[in-house]
Amino acid sequence: MYLLLRIVRVIFGFIFSLQVIGLLPILTLVSTPDEFTGKLLAVVTVKLIALLITGAIFFYGRFGINALHKKFKGEPHPSLSATWSL
């Protein structure tokens, strides 16, 4: 069960990183504001919403896995005790 939760967490972490990488080209529009259109604003809004949702699942998923492990085994998950583990 923990393996499946960790795989789901990794998938959401990957999607989160793709959203961050997808938002990086928007920073170049600061120098050319004429290219900033309504369609681009919609894309940025969807990417930000996806970024927030996937980021929340990825970062708070660790706490959920630890809580389940603590509930059933009495201690936090040993692989997730490090600060930056998947």
GROMACS .gro file of C-alpha atoms in nm, residues 2-85:
model
   84
    2TYR     CA    1   0.282   0.240   0.084
    3LEU     CA    2   0.453   0.164  -0.246
    4LEU     CA    3   0.141   0.262  -0.439
    5LEU     CA    4   0.108   0.585  -0.241
    6ARG     CA    5   0.473   0.667  -0.300
    7ILE     CA    6   0.438   0.598  -0.674
    8VAL     CA    7   0.136   0.830  -0.690
    9ARG     CA    8   0.336   1.091  -0.498
   10VAL     CA    9   0.626   1.063  -0.745
   11ILE     CA   10   0.388   1.102  -1.040
   12PHE     CA   11   0.240   1.418  -0.891
   13GLY     CA   12   0.591   1.546  -0.816
   14PHE     CA   13   0.685   1.492  -1.180
   15ILE     CA   14   0.373   1.676  -1.299
   16PHE     CA   15   0.453   1.954  -1.051
   17SER     CA   16   0.804   1.992  -1.194
   18LEU     CA   17   0.666   1.998  -1.550
   19GLN     CA   18   0.434   2.284  -1.454
   20VAL     CA   19   0.724   2.480  -1.306
   21ILE     CA   20   0.929   2.426  -1.621
   22GLY     CA   21   0.628   2.523  -1.834
   23LEU     CA   22   0.594   2.853  -1.650
   24LEU     CA   23   0.958   2.955  -1.699
   25PRO     CA   24   0.907   3.091  -2.056
   26ILE     CA   25   0.646   3.331  -1.916
   27LEU     CA   26   0.929   3.517  -1.744
   28THR     CA   27   1.061   3.623  -2.087
   29LEU     CA   28   0.735   3.809  -2.153
   30VAL     CA   29   0.834   4.077  -1.904
   31SER     CA   30   1.060   4.226  -2.173
   32THR     CA   31   0.790   4.197  -2.445
   33PRO     CA   32   0.450   4.274  -2.291
   34ASP     CA   33   0.286   4.304  -2.637
   35GLU     CA   34   0.281   3.924  -2.668
   36PHE     CA   35   0.084   3.885  -2.345
   37THR     CA   36  -0.266   3.797  -2.473
   38GLY     CA   37  -0.585   3.664  -2.320
   39LYS     CA   38  -0.509   3.314  -2.446
   40LEU     CA   39  -0.172   3.321  -2.273
   41LEU     CA   40  -0.334   3.444  -1.953
   42ALA     CA   41  -0.572   3.147  -1.964
   43VAL     CA   42  -0.280   2.906  -2.012
   44VAL     CA   43  -0.093   3.063  -1.720
   45THR     CA   44  -0.403   3.040  -1.500
   46VAL     CA   45  -0.453   2.671  -1.579
   47LYS     CA   46  -0.083   2.600  -1.521
   48LEU     CA   47  -0.090   2.780  -1.186
   49ILE     CA   48  -0.397   2.588  -1.073
   50ALA     CA   49  -0.234   2.259  -1.179
   51LEU     CA   50   0.085   2.369  -1.003
   52LEU     CA   51  -0.101   2.436  -0.678
   53ILE     CA   52  -0.297   2.110  -0.685
   54THR     CA   53  -0.006   1.884  -0.777
   55GLY     CA   54   0.227   2.065  -0.538
   56ALA     CA   55  -0.016   2.021  -0.251
   57ILE     CA   56  -0.057   1.651  -0.324
   58PHE     CA   57   0.319   1.603  -0.357
   59PHE     CA   58   0.432   1.797  -0.052
   60TYR     CA   59   0.147   1.698   0.182
   61GLY     CA   60   0.146   1.338   0.057
   62ARG     CA   61   0.453   1.275   0.266
   63PHE     CA   62   0.263   1.370   0.580
   64GLY     CA   63  -0.026   1.144   0.480
   65ILE     CA   64   0.202   0.845   0.422
   66ASN     CA   65   0.376   0.907   0.753
   67ALA     CA   66   0.042   0.938   0.934
   68LEU     CA   67  -0.081   0.608   0.789
   69HIS     CA   68   0.243   0.434   0.874
   70LYS     CA   69   0.237   0.576   1.225
   71LYS     CA   70  -0.124   0.465   1.270
   72PHE     CA   71  -0.059   0.106   1.166
   73LYS     CA   72   0.302   0.052   1.276
   74GLY     CA   73   0.346   0.306   1.555
   75GLU     CA   74   0.637   0.498   1.397
   76PRO     CA   75   0.689   0.725   1.093
   77HIS     CA   76   0.781   0.565   0.762
   78PRO     CA   77   1.159   0.504   0.773
   79SER     CA   78   1.217   0.604   0.409
   80LEU     CA   79   1.037   0.933   0.459
   81SER     CA   80   1.217   1.037   0.774
   82ALA     CA   81   1.479   1.226   0.570
   83THR     CA   82   1.389   1.579   0.470
   84TRP     CA   83   1.398   1.542   0.086
   85SER     CA   84   1.306   1.179   0.025
   0.00000   0.00000   0.00000
